[in-house]
Amino acid sequence: MWKNKKDRKGLIDVKYTYLIEGLNLDRFINSMKNKGITLYNIKKTSNKRLIVSVSYQESKIFFANAKELCYNIKKIKEKGLGLPLIKMWRGMGVLVGTILFCFSTIFFNDFIYEISFSGSGSVYKREVLSYLNSVGVKEYQRFSSFDFERIEDGVLADNKNLSFVAIEKHGNTLLIDLALATDSVDRLDGNVYSLTSAVNGTIEKINVYRGTAIVKKGDYVNKGDLLVDGYMTIKEQTVKINVLASLSIIAEEQFLYSSKKDNEEEKAELLARANFTDKEILQTKTEKEKEKGSFIYKTMIKYRYIIYVG
Amino acid sequence: MSLIDNIRDSFCQNEIPKEPIFRAVLFGESAGYFENVKSIVSYSQEEVVLALCNGVLKINGKNLYIKKYCMGDVVICGKIKKIERA
């Protein structure tokens, strides 16, 4: 069926169905035939009503000729696979407008109109902005022309006071989130033959450059546990050396606060946090218990404890 | 006189008729194709009367409808019970 050109044309041909009302409908049918108009699916629904279909190409001639005769003509249906194409052709202005709108939205969405800063590191906004301008990131540049992961690394490397940088696109705004570096590193001097833990916690990261690691990532250590031992085996001989290593431990500590007043969880948390102004706090949780007429607030603080020795 | 008429007159004087020949093709009881129909005299769901060059053709049936009608060709669909030439 698809090989025959006539059949293919017939499948996509669009037909309009009209309702004809009037007397002597047979005369109407014959007069259309005499004018060379092909009629399809002629059905009489009553003595004065006729339903007839005409192809899209002949519809204008049909309407023009039928208007001259004394009949009421009304279009009731449009049918055919090619109908969406005809509707698109009729609404060409709408179609072109829609395409232009989509294109301009996609095109103009790629431009930076504003650079915005957030986070505790915003105090270094001017320095960060100066670095961004030096690498070409400024207003009215295109988002797609930058690799933001590399720029994040560059901002961190350029400013030692920042510990975290996140750059993301939000509409046409470039959002830069900055976090200040907390001085939560304990430095020990170079004459350490063994490294022990000063806190209870889980090893997050361990890097040993000199010495022998006794623990590994994920191990739970208690206060006083040996972490890195200062010995090295060289040619079946064990020698004592200074330890050179860095460790990060996720530690936990509990604080108790007693008060006769209820609903003082926030105060208990603030008091507990005050002991860690130089540490990076990861999580705090406060629980309340009532005991002999007063309230005991237990605050558990999880923080990151970094040791660097060497 | 057209070329076809000239040829007809020269070679086939009385053999090829000048009027168009009526032809009907039936597809079982469900459809019929009729060529060289002059006009439709009357049409209803039970009876369709076609005017030919020399006479009329009555088609009786049930739920009859004209599938296509153009330039002397008529396709009638429905349950055709009887065709009568008068």
mmCIF file of C-alpha atoms in Angstrom:
data_model
loop_
_atom_site.group_PDB
_atom_site.id
_atom_site.type_symbol
_atom_site.label_atom_id
_atom_site.label_comp_id
_atom_site.label_asym_id
_atom_site.label_seq_id
_atom_site.Cartn_x
_atom_site.Cartn_y
_atom_site.Cartn_z
ATOM 1 C CA MET A 1 0.000 0.000 0.000
ATOM 2 C CA TRP A 2 2.807 2.427 0.832
ATOM 3 C CA LYS A 3 4.584 1.675 -2.459
ATOM 4 C CA ASN A 4 1.710 3.199 -4.434
ATOM 5 C CA LYS A 5 2.069 6.987 -4.631
ATOM 6 C CA LYS A 6 -1.686 7.434 -4.910
ATOM 7 C CA ASP A 7 -2.286 5.428 -1.752
ATOM 8 C CA ARG A 8 0.336 7.388 0.158
ATOM 9 C CA LYS A 9 -1.253 10.649 -0.951
ATOM 10 C CA GLY A 10 -4.646 9.337 0.064
ATOM 11 C CA LEU A 11 -3.475 8.513 3.575
ATOM 12 C CA ILE A 12 -2.204 11.995 4.320
ATOM 13 C CA ASP A 13 -5.005 13.736 2.463
ATOM 14 C CA VAL A 14 -7.143 15.924 4.677
ATOM 15 C CA LYS A 15 -10.925 15.900 4.315
ATOM 16 C CA TYR A 16 -13.445 18.369 5.637
ATOM 17 C CA THR A 17 -16.909 17.135 6.543
ATOM 18 C CA TYR A 18 -19.858 19.455 6.012
ATOM 19 C CA LEU A 19 -23.481 19.339 7.085
ATOM 20 C CA ILE A 20 -25.800 20.548 4.332
ATOM 21 C CA GLU A 21 -29.323 21.574 5.172
ATOM 22 C CA GLY A 22 -31.948 22.362 2.606
ATOM 23 C CA LEU A 23 -34.443 21.001 0.117
ATOM 24 C CA ASN A 24 -33.621 18.944 -2.948
ATOM 25 C CA LEU A 25 -30.299 17.653 -1.789
ATOM 26 C CA ASP A 26 -29.973 15.446 -4.861
ATOM 27 C CA ARG A 27 -29.782 18.594 -6.970
ATOM 28 C CA PHE A 28 -27.030 19.835 -4.703
ATOM 29 C CA ILE A 29 -25.020 16.643 -5.167
ATOM 30 C CA ASN A 30 -25.355 16.804 -8.946
ATOM 31 C CA SER A 31 -24.480 20.479 -9.146
ATOM 32 C CA MET A 32 -21.272 19.843 -7.209
ATOM 33 C CA LYS A 33 -20.416 16.973 -9.527
ATOM 34 C CA ASN A 34 -21.037 19.194 -12.575
ATOM 35 C CA LYS A 35 -18.573 21.733 -11.176
ATOM 36 C CA GLY A 36 -15.945 19.021 -10.952
ATOM 37 C CA ILE A 37 -15.886 18.702 -7.166
ATOM 38 C CA THR A 38 -15.386 15.182 -5.827
ATOM 39 C CA LEU A 39 -17.688 14.329 -2.946
ATOM 40 C CA TYR A 40 -16.969 11.587 -0.409
ATOM 41 C CA ASN A 41 -19.060 9.703 2.126
ATOM 42 C CA ILE A 42 -22.388 11.212 1.166
ATOM 43 C CA LYS A 43 -24.947 10.261 3.800
ATOM 44 C CA LYS A 44 -28.474 11.492 4.220
ATOM 45 C CA THR A 45 -29.413 11.794 7.862
ATOM 46 C CA SER A 46 -32.926 13.099 7.077
ATOM 47 C CA ASN A 47 -34.888 14.494 4.118
ATOM 48 C CA LYS A 48 -33.328 17.896 4.594
ATOM 49 C CA ARG A 49 -29.927 17.029 5.953
ATOM 50 C CA LEU A 50 -26.896 15.678 4.204
ATOM 51 C CA ILE A 51 -23.372 14.982 5.418
ATOM 52 C CA VAL A 52 -20.662 15.134 2.799
ATOM 53 C CA SER A 53 -16.850 15.160 2.847
ATOM 54 C CA VAL A 54 -14.635 17.163 0.541
ATOM 55 C CA SER A 55 -10.858 17.126 0.209
ATOM 56 C CA TYR A 56 -8.832 20.023 1.608
ATOM 57 C CA GLN A 57 -7.722 21.124 -1.858
ATOM 58 C CA GLU A 58 -11.311 21.421 -3.128
ATOM 59 C CA SER A 59 -12.857 22.834 0.037
ATOM 60 C CA LYS A 60 -12.533 26.456 -1.046
ATOM 61 C CA ILE A 61 -14.126 25.801 -4.429
ATOM 62 C CA PHE A 62 -16.839 23.720 -2.744
ATOM 63 C CA PHE A 63 -17.670 26.481 -0.307
ATOM 64 C CA ALA A 64 -17.577 29.163 -2.973
ATOM 65 C CA ASN A 65 -19.970 27.198 -5.203
ATOM 66 C CA ALA A 66 -22.195 25.966 -2.413
ATOM 67 C CA LYS A 67 -22.640 29.511 -1.091
ATOM 68 C CA GLU A 68 -24.382 30.471 -4.321
ATOM 69 C CA LEU A 69 -27.022 27.782 -3.826
ATOM 70 C CA CYS A 70 -29.745 28.060 -1.202
ATOM 71 C CA TYR A 71 -28.360 25.656 1.353
ATOM 72 C CA ASN A 72 -27.092 26.010 4.901
ATOM 73 C CA ILE A 73 -23.556 24.725 5.049
ATOM 74 C CA LYS A 74 -21.645 24.062 8.221
ATOM 75 C CA LYS A 75 -18.216 22.471 8.708
ATOM 76 C CA ILE A 76 -18.464 19.760 11.347
ATOM 77 C CA LYS A 77 -15.241 17.819 11.162
ATOM 78 C CA GLU A 78 -11.690 17.836 9.889
ATOM 79 C CA LYS A 79 -9.902 14.558 9.388
ATOM 80 C CA GLY A 80 -6.629 13.304 7.983
ATOM 81 C CA LEU A 81 -3.034 12.552 8.879
ATOM 82 C CA GLY A 82 -1.923 15.803 7.306
ATOM 83 C CA LEU A 83 -4.179 17.860 9.584
ATOM 84 C CA PRO A 84 -1.436 18.850 12.083
ATOM 85 C CA LEU A 85 0.631 20.174 9.175
ATOM 86 C CA ILE A 86 -2.265 22.270 7.926
ATOM 87 C CA LYS A 87 -2.918 23.628 11.413
ATOM 88 C CA MET A 88 0.753 24.475 11.736
ATOM 89 C CA TRP A 89 0.649 26.255 8.399
ATOM 90 C CA ARG A 90 -2.386 28.247 9.538
ATOM 91 C CA GLY A 91 -0.692 29.172 12.796
ATOM 92 C CA MET A 92 2.682 29.863 11.175
ATOM 93 C CA GLY A 93 3.079 33.114 13.089
ATOM 94 C CA VAL A 94 2.530 31.331 16.406
ATOM 95 C CA LEU A 95 4.942 28.592 15.413
ATOM 96 C CA VAL A 96 7.683 31.026 14.394
ATOM 97 C CA GLY A 97 7.110 33.036 17.567
ATOM 98 C CA THR A 98 7.364 29.913 19.732
ATOM 99 C CA ILE A 99 10.588 28.821 18.045
ATOM 100 C CA LEU A 100 12.086 32.309 18.439
ATOM 101 C CA PHE A 101 11.074 32.412 22.099
ATOM 102 C CA CYS A 102 12.612 29.004 22.869
ATOM 103 C CA PHE A 103 15.799 29.894 21.057
ATOM 104 C CA SER A 104 16.198 33.251 22.776
ATOM 105 C CA THR A 105 15.494 31.703 26.214
ATOM 106 C CA ILE A 106 18.170 29.072 25.694
ATOM 107 C CA PHE A 107 20.622 31.594 24.273
ATOM 108 C CA PHE A 108 20.216 34.354 26.856
ATOM 109 C CA ASN A 109 20.045 31.873 29.752
ATOM 110 C CA ASP A 110 23.737 31.187 29.222
ATOM 111 C CA PHE A 111 24.860 34.694 30.201
ATOM 112 C CA ILE A 112 26.014 35.832 33.657
ATOM 113 C CA TYR A 113 24.111 38.929 34.706
ATOM 114 C CA GLU A 114 25.046 38.948 38.400
ATOM 115 C CA ILE A 115 27.664 37.458 40.741
ATOM 116 C CA SER A 116 26.440 36.847 44.290
ATOM 117 C CA PHE A 117 28.319 35.674 47.431
ATOM 118 C CA SER A 118 27.095 33.796 50.472
ATOM 119 C CA GLY A 119 28.550 32.003 53.475
ATOM 120 C CA SER A 120 30.955 32.956 56.240
ATOM 121 C CA GLY A 121 33.739 33.504 53.717
ATOM 122 C CA SER A 122 31.909 36.418 52.092
ATOM 123 C CA VAL A 123 34.213 38.751 54.030
ATOM 124 C CA TYR A 124 36.818 37.892 51.382
ATOM 125 C CA LYS A 125 34.403 38.791 48.588
ATOM 126 C CA ARG A 126 36.712 41.413 47.048
ATOM 127 C CA GLU A 127 39.686 39.090 46.905
ATOM 128 C CA VAL A 128 37.618 36.317 45.346
ATOM 129 C CA LEU A 129 36.058 38.708 42.851
ATOM 130 C CA SER A 130 39.498 39.969 41.877
ATOM 131 C CA TYR A 131 40.655 36.387 41.255
ATOM 132 C CA LEU A 132 37.524 35.628 39.219
ATOM 133 C CA ASN A 133 38.084 38.688 37.045
ATOM 134 C CA SER A 134 41.670 37.608 36.445
ATOM 135 C CA VAL A 135 40.455 34.267 35.025
ATOM 136 C CA GLY A 136 37.778 35.946 32.926
ATOM 137 C CA VAL A 137 34.717 35.263 35.062
ATOM 138 C CA LYS A 138 32.725 38.490 35.016
ATOM 139 C CA GLU A 139 29.266 39.784 34.200
ATOM 140 C CA TYR A 140 27.951 39.268 30.648
ATOM 141 C CA GLN A 141 30.262 36.311 30.063
ATOM 142 C CA ARG A 142 28.781 32.918 29.224
ATOM 143 C CA PHE A 143 28.414 30.163 31.823
ATOM 144 C CA SER A 144 29.281 27.485 29.319
ATOM 145 C CA SER A 145 32.729 28.951 28.637
ATOM 146 C CA PHE A 146 34.047 28.169 32.161
ATOM 147 C CA ASP A 147 35.002 25.037 34.051
ATOM 148 C CA PHE A 148 33.708 25.888 37.515
ATOM 149 C CA GLU A 149 35.365 22.972 39.261
ATOM 150 C CA ARG A 150 38.787 24.266 38.246
ATOM 151 C CA ILE A 151 37.813 27.788 39.230
ATOM 152 C CA GLU A 152 36.706 26.529 42.685
ATOM 153 C CA ASP A 153 40.147 24.924 43.141
ATOM 154 C CA GLY A 154 41.769 28.123 41.975
ATOM 155 C CA VAL A 155 39.836 30.268 44.466
ATOM 156 C CA LEU A 156 40.790 27.921 47.308
ATOM 157 C CA ALA A 157 44.428 27.955 46.300
ATOM 158 C CA ASP A 158 44.407 31.733 45.948
ATOM 159 C CA ASN A 159 42.969 32.405 49.415
ATOM 160 C CA LYS A 160 44.291 30.421 52.411
ATOM 161 C CA ASN A 161 41.564 31.811 54.655
ATOM 162 C CA LEU A 162 38.880 29.840 52.880
ATOM 163 C CA SER A 163 38.172 26.184 53.523
ATOM 164 C CA PHE A 164 35.277 25.642 51.145
ATOM 165 C CA VAL A 165 34.133 27.151 47.828
ATOM 166 C CA ALA A 166 31.071 26.185 45.802
ATOM 167 C CA ILE A 167 30.152 27.887 42.524
ATOM 168 C CA GLU A 168 26.813 27.230 40.893
ATOM 169 C CA LYS A 169 24.463 28.715 38.333
ATOM 170 C CA HIS A 170 21.076 29.903 39.502
ATOM 171 C CA GLY A 171 19.184 31.329 36.534
ATOM 172 C CA ASN A 172 21.450 34.095 35.262
ATOM 173 C CA THR A 173 23.151 34.585 38.636
ATOM 174 C CA LEU A 174 26.491 33.062 39.554
ATOM 175 C CA LEU A 175 26.199 31.998 43.206
ATOM 176 C CA ILE A 176 29.450 31.611 45.121
ATOM 177 C CA ASP A 177 29.306 30.019 48.556
ATOM 178 C CA LEU A 178 32.427 30.573 50.697
ATOM 179 C CA ALA A 179 33.341 29.112 54.065
ATOM 180 C CA LEU A 180 36.099 30.416 56.299
ATOM 181 C CA ALA A 181 38.852 28.063 57.328
ATOM 182 C CA THR A 182 38.723 27.298 61.044
ATOM 183 C CA ASP A 183 42.018 26.937 62.791
ATOM 184 C CA SER A 184 41.251 23.455 64.057
ATOM 185 C CA VAL A 185 44.674 21.961 63.546
ATOM 186 C CA ASP A 186 46.849 20.964 66.416
ATOM 187 C CA ARG A 187 50.485 21.247 65.486
ATOM 188 C CA LEU A 188 53.078 19.285 67.313
ATOM 189 C CA ASP A 189 56.794 19.903 67.039
ATOM 190 C CA GLY A 190 59.234 17.770 65.086
ATOM 191 C CA ASN A 191 60.592 15.720 67.996
ATOM 192 C CA VAL A 192 57.827 13.197 68.261
ATOM 193 C CA TYR A 193 58.693 9.514 68.204
ATOM 194 C CA SER A 194 55.098 8.362 68.496
ATOM 195 C CA LEU A 195 51.744 9.973 67.992
ATOM 196 C CA THR A 196 48.896 9.220 70.379
ATOM 197 C CA SER A 197 45.304 10.309 70.236
ATOM 198 C CA ALA A 198 44.156 13.184 72.452
ATOM 199 C CA VAL A 199 40.455 12.489 71.854
ATOM 200 C CA ASN A 200 37.951 9.654 71.453
ATOM 201 C CA GLY A 201 36.711 9.316 67.904
ATOM 202 C CA THR A 202 36.843 7.682 64.481
ATOM 203 C CA ILE A 203 39.756 8.103 62.111
ATOM 204 C CA GLU A 204 38.574 10.070 59.109
ATOM 205 C CA LYS A 205 41.861 10.507 57.297
ATOM 206 C CA ILE A 206 45.468 9.444 57.957
ATOM 207 C CA ASN A 207 48.547 10.395 55.992
ATOM 208 C CA VAL A 208 51.904 9.043 57.203
ATOM 209 C CA TYR A 209 55.031 10.357 55.529
ATOM 210 C CA ARG A 210 57.488 9.072 58.113
ATOM 211 C CA GLY A 211 56.815 6.369 60.647
ATOM 212 C CA THR A 212 54.441 3.432 60.759
ATOM 213 C CA ALA A 213 50.666 3.779 60.948
ATOM 214 C CA ILE A 214 49.084 1.677 63.682
ATOM 215 C CA VAL A 215 45.475 2.612 62.817
ATOM 216 C CA LYS A 216 43.632 3.030 59.545
ATOM 217 C CA LYS A 217 40.685 5.007 58.231
ATOM 218 C CA GLY A 218 37.456 4.018 59.951
ATOM 219 C CA ASP A 219 39.065 2.727 63.145
ATOM 220 C CA TYR A 220 37.680 3.929 66.468
ATOM 221 C CA VAL A 221 40.375 5.221 68.822
ATOM 222 C CA ASN A 222 40.295 6.207 72.471
ATOM 223 C CA LYS A 223 42.194 8.955 74.179
ATOM 224 C CA GLY A 224 45.796 7.846 74.594
ATOM 225 C CA ASP A 225 45.741 5.193 71.845
ATOM 226 C CA LEU A 226 48.837 4.969 69.674
ATOM 227 C CA LEU A 227 48.155 6.224 66.156
ATOM 228 C CA VAL A 228 51.568 6.409 64.494
ATOM 229 C CA ASP A 229 54.757 4.813 65.801
ATOM 230 C CA GLY A 230 58.172 6.285 65.061
ATOM 231 C CA TYR A 231 60.102 3.321 63.793
ATOM 232 C CA MET A 232 61.126 2.158 60.396
ATOM 233 C CA THR A 233 62.635 -1.086 59.202
ATOM 234 C CA ILE A 234 65.571 -0.583 56.849
ATOM 235 C CA LYS A 235 67.441 -3.681 55.652
ATOM 236 C CA GLU A 236 66.252 -5.880 58.541
ATOM 237 C CA GLN A 237 67.178 -3.201 61.019
ATOM 238 C CA THR A 238 64.627 -1.255 62.985
ATOM 239 C CA VAL A 239 65.488 2.390 63.566
ATOM 240 C CA LYS A 240 63.826 5.038 65.637
ATOM 241 C CA ILE A 241 62.703 8.098 63.661
ATOM 242 C CA ASN A 242 60.688 11.225 64.114
ATOM 243 C CA VAL A 243 57.100 10.870 63.025
ATOM 244 C CA LEU A 244 55.867 12.969 60.115
ATOM 245 C CA ALA A 245 52.091 12.522 59.675
ATOM 246 C CA SER A 246 48.707 14.216 59.603
ATOM 247 C CA LEU A 247 45.444 12.809 60.884
ATOM 248 C CA SER A 248 41.832 13.841 60.966
ATOM 249 C CA ILE A 249 39.592 12.371 63.669
ATOM 250 C CA ILE A 250 35.841 12.769 64.014
ATOM 251 C CA ALA A 251 35.602 13.198 67.782
ATOM 252 C CA GLU A 252 32.674 13.377 70.158
ATOM 253 C CA GLU A 253 32.345 15.050 73.509
ATOM 254 C CA GLN A 254 29.509 15.390 75.926
ATOM 255 C CA PHE A 255 28.696 18.429 78.051
ATOM 256 C CA LEU A 256 26.238 18.664 80.899
ATOM 257 C CA TYR A 257 24.324 21.763 81.912
ATOM 258 C CA SER A 258 21.972 21.893 84.840
ATOM 259 C CA SER A 259 19.200 24.424 85.333
ATOM 260 C CA LYS A 260 15.950 24.809 87.187
ATOM 261 C CA LYS A 261 14.347 26.299 84.079
ATOM 262 C CA ASP A 262 12.731 24.313 81.299
ATOM 263 C CA ASN A 263 13.349 24.736 77.528
ATOM 264 C CA GLU A 264 16.952 25.811 77.801
ATOM 265 C CA GLU A 265 18.284 23.462 75.140
ATOM 266 C CA GLU A 266 19.575 26.312 73.024
ATOM 267 C CA LYS A 267 21.454 27.832 75.941
ATOM 268 C CA ALA A 268 23.020 24.448 76.778
ATOM 269 C CA GLU A 269 24.109 24.059 73.159
ATOM 270 C CA LEU A 270 25.627 27.533 73.018
ATOM 271 C CA LEU A 271 27.566 26.935 76.217
ATOM 272 C CA ALA A 272 28.877 23.646 74.865
ATOM 273 C CA ARG A 273 29.804 25.222 71.525
ATOM 274 C CA ALA A 274 31.777 27.923 73.325
ATOM 275 C CA ASN A 275 34.440 25.280 74.117
ATOM 276 C CA PHE A 276 34.991 24.692 70.411
ATOM 277 C CA THR A 277 35.400 28.121 68.914
ATOM 278 C CA ASP A 278 38.541 26.970 67.117
ATOM 279 C CA LYS A 279 37.232 23.599 65.960
ATOM 280 C CA GLU A 280 34.999 22.650 63.058
ATOM 281 C CA ILE A 281 31.732 21.448 64.591
ATOM 282 C CA LEU A 282 29.933 18.844 62.518
ATOM 283 C CA GLN A 283 26.887 18.042 64.612
ATOM 284 C CA THR A 284 25.275 18.957 67.923
ATOM 285 C CA LYS A 285 22.484 17.168 69.747
ATOM 286 C CA THR A 286 20.930 18.125 73.071
ATOM 287 C CA GLU A 287 18.763 15.896 75.269
ATOM 288 C CA LYS A 288 16.897 16.927 78.369
ATOM 289 C CA GLU A 289 16.297 14.945 81.569
ATOM 290 C CA LYS A 290 14.475 15.895 84.722
ATOM 291 C CA GLU A 291 16.145 15.045 87.994
ATOM 292 C CA LYS A 292 15.057 16.027 91.459
ATOM 293 C CA GLY A 293 13.349 19.218 90.474
ATOM 294 C CA SER A 294 15.977 20.486 88.026
ATOM 295 C CA PHE A 295 16.695 19.864 84.336
ATOM 296 C CA ILE A 296 19.885 18.235 83.107
ATOM 297 C CA TYR A 297 20.776 19.097 79.518
ATOM 298 C CA LYS A 298 23.211 16.680 77.821
ATOM 299 C CA THR A 299 24.804 18.122 74.725
ATOM 300 C CA MET A 300 26.751 15.806 72.415
ATOM 301 C CA ILE A 301 29.107 17.629 70.047
ATOM 302 C CA LYS A 302 30.739 15.949 67.072
ATOM 303 C CA TYR A 303 33.716 17.839 65.691
ATOM 304 C CA ARG A 304 36.710 17.387 63.458
ATOM 305 C CA TYR A 305 40.076 17.150 65.255
ATOM 306 C CA ILE A 306 43.138 17.488 63.036
ATOM 307 C CA ILE A 307 46.638 16.581 64.141
ATOM 308 C CA TYR A 308 49.681 17.495 62.175
ATOM 309 C CA VAL A 309 53.099 16.443 63.334
ATOM 310 C CA GLY A 310 56.470 16.974 61.687
ATOM 311 C CA MET B 1 -13.841 17.665 -34.653
ATOM 312 C CA SER B 2 -11.342 16.205 -32.212
ATOM 313 C CA LEU B 3 -8.562 13.773 -33.116
ATOM 314 C CA ILE B 4 -10.348 10.846 -31.436
ATOM 315 C CA ASP B 5 -13.488 11.568 -33.440
ATOM 316 C CA ASN B 6 -11.450 11.721 -36.630
ATOM 317 C CA ILE B 7 -9.839 8.356 -35.926
ATOM 318 C CA ARG B 8 -13.166 6.845 -35.010
ATOM 319 C CA ASP B 9 -14.762 8.083 -38.206
ATOM 320 C CA SER B 10 -11.878 6.912 -40.392
ATOM 321 C CA PHE B 11 -11.343 3.434 -38.991
ATOM 322 C CA CYS B 12 -14.276 2.279 -36.982
ATOM 323 C CA GLN B 13 -17.317 3.824 -38.484
ATOM 324 C CA ASN B 14 -20.013 1.970 -36.660
ATOM 325 C CA GLU B 15 -18.094 -0.059 -34.187
ATOM 326 C CA ILE B 16 -17.213 2.370 -31.407
ATOM 327 C CA PRO B 17 -20.285 4.083 -29.971
ATOM 328 C CA LYS B 18 -20.088 7.855 -29.525
ATOM 329 C CA GLU B 19 -21.890 7.911 -26.232
ATOM 330 C CA PRO B 20 -19.913 6.833 -23.126
ATOM 331 C CA ILE B 21 -20.403 3.223 -22.121
ATOM 332 C CA PHE B 22 -21.941 2.549 -18.729
ATOM 333 C CA ARG B 23 -20.071 0.014 -16.575
ATOM 334 C CA ALA B 24 -20.778 -1.412 -13.118
ATOM 335 C CA VAL B 25 -18.436 -3.393 -10.914
ATOM 336 C CA LEU B 26 -19.835 -5.061 -7.832
ATOM 337 C CA PHE B 27 -17.790 -6.099 -4.821
ATOM 338 C CA GLY B 28 -19.998 -8.765 -3.314
ATOM 339 C CA GLU B 29 -23.002 -7.211 -1.642
ATOM 340 C CA SER B 30 -21.125 -4.462 0.136
ATOM 341 C CA ALA B 31 -20.037 -2.058 -2.585
ATOM 342 C CA GLY B 32 -20.540 -1.159 -6.193
ATOM 343 C CA TYR B 33 -18.577 1.011 -8.619
ATOM 344 C CA PHE B 34 -20.543 2.621 -11.433
ATOM 345 C CA GLU B 35 -18.883 4.423 -14.345
ATOM 346 C CA ASN B 36 -20.295 7.025 -16.718
ATOM 347 C CA VAL B 37 -23.256 7.981 -14.589
ATOM 348 C CA LYS B 38 -24.963 11.130 -15.799
ATOM 349 C CA SER B 39 -26.456 12.233 -12.482
ATOM 350 C CA ILE B 40 -28.082 11.012 -9.297
ATOM 351 C CA VAL B 41 -31.844 11.172 -9.644
ATOM 352 C CA SER B 42 -32.616 10.335 -6.042
ATOM 353 C CA TYR B 43 -30.740 9.055 -3.047
ATOM 354 C CA SER B 44 -31.878 7.502 0.198
ATOM 355 C CA GLN B 45 -30.544 4.808 2.488
ATOM 356 C CA GLU B 46 -32.849 2.229 0.858
ATOM 357 C CA GLU B 47 -32.724 3.264 -2.811
ATOM 358 C CA VAL B 48 -30.322 5.066 -5.094
ATOM 359 C CA VAL B 49 -31.450 5.958 -8.608
ATOM 360 C CA LEU B 50 -28.714 6.819 -11.105
ATOM 361 C CA ALA B 51 -29.402 8.459 -14.445
ATOM 362 C CA LEU B 52 -27.416 6.956 -17.308
ATOM 363 C CA CYS B 53 -27.035 8.121 -20.883
ATOM 364 C CA ASN B 54 -29.810 5.792 -21.963
ATOM 365 C CA GLY B 55 -32.042 4.905 -19.054
ATOM 366 C CA VAL B 56 -31.845 4.785 -15.279
ATOM 367 C CA LEU B 57 -30.319 2.341 -12.801
ATOM 368 C CA LYS B 58 -32.065 1.551 -9.537
ATOM 369 C CA ILE B 59 -30.021 0.187 -6.663
ATOM 370 C CA ASN B 60 -31.984 -1.173 -3.724
ATOM 371 C CA GLY B 61 -30.500 -2.119 -0.415
ATOM 372 C CA LYS B 62 -29.977 -1.204 3.205
ATOM 373 C CA ASN B 63 -27.804 1.522 4.800
ATOM 374 C CA LEU B 64 -26.679 2.717 1.408
ATOM 375 C CA TYR B 65 -24.354 5.678 1.155
ATOM 376 C CA ILE B 66 -22.333 7.208 -1.634
ATOM 377 C CA LYS B 67 -18.677 6.719 -0.862
ATOM 378 C CA LYS B 68 -17.425 8.812 -3.778
ATOM 379 C CA TYR B 69 -19.061 10.762 -6.553
ATOM 380 C CA CYS B 70 -17.056 12.593 -9.161
ATOM 381 C CA MET B 71 -17.047 13.161 -12.906
ATOM 382 C CA GLY B 72 -19.497 10.423 -13.677
ATOM 383 C CA ASP B 73 -18.037 7.786 -11.330
ATOM 384 C CA VAL B 74 -20.065 6.688 -8.319
ATOM 385 C CA VAL B 75 -19.047 4.323 -5.533
ATOM 386 C CA ILE B 76 -21.959 3.087 -3.474
ATOM 387 C CA CYS B 77 -21.378 1.240 -0.200
ATOM 388 C CA GLY B 78 -23.808 -0.554 2.074
ATOM 389 C CA LYS B 79 -25.836 -3.735 1.740
ATOM 390 C CA ILE B 80 -26.834 -3.893 -1.955
ATOM 391 C CA LYS B 81 -29.768 -6.249 -2.477
ATOM 392 C CA LYS B 82 -30.987 -5.521 -6.008
ATOM 393 C CA ILE B 83 -29.847 -3.635 -9.096
ATOM 394 C CA GLU B 84 -32.404 -2.924 -11.777
ATOM 395 C CA ARG B 85 -31.980 -1.181 -15.129
ATOM 396 C CA ALA B 86 -34.859 0.649 -16.655
#
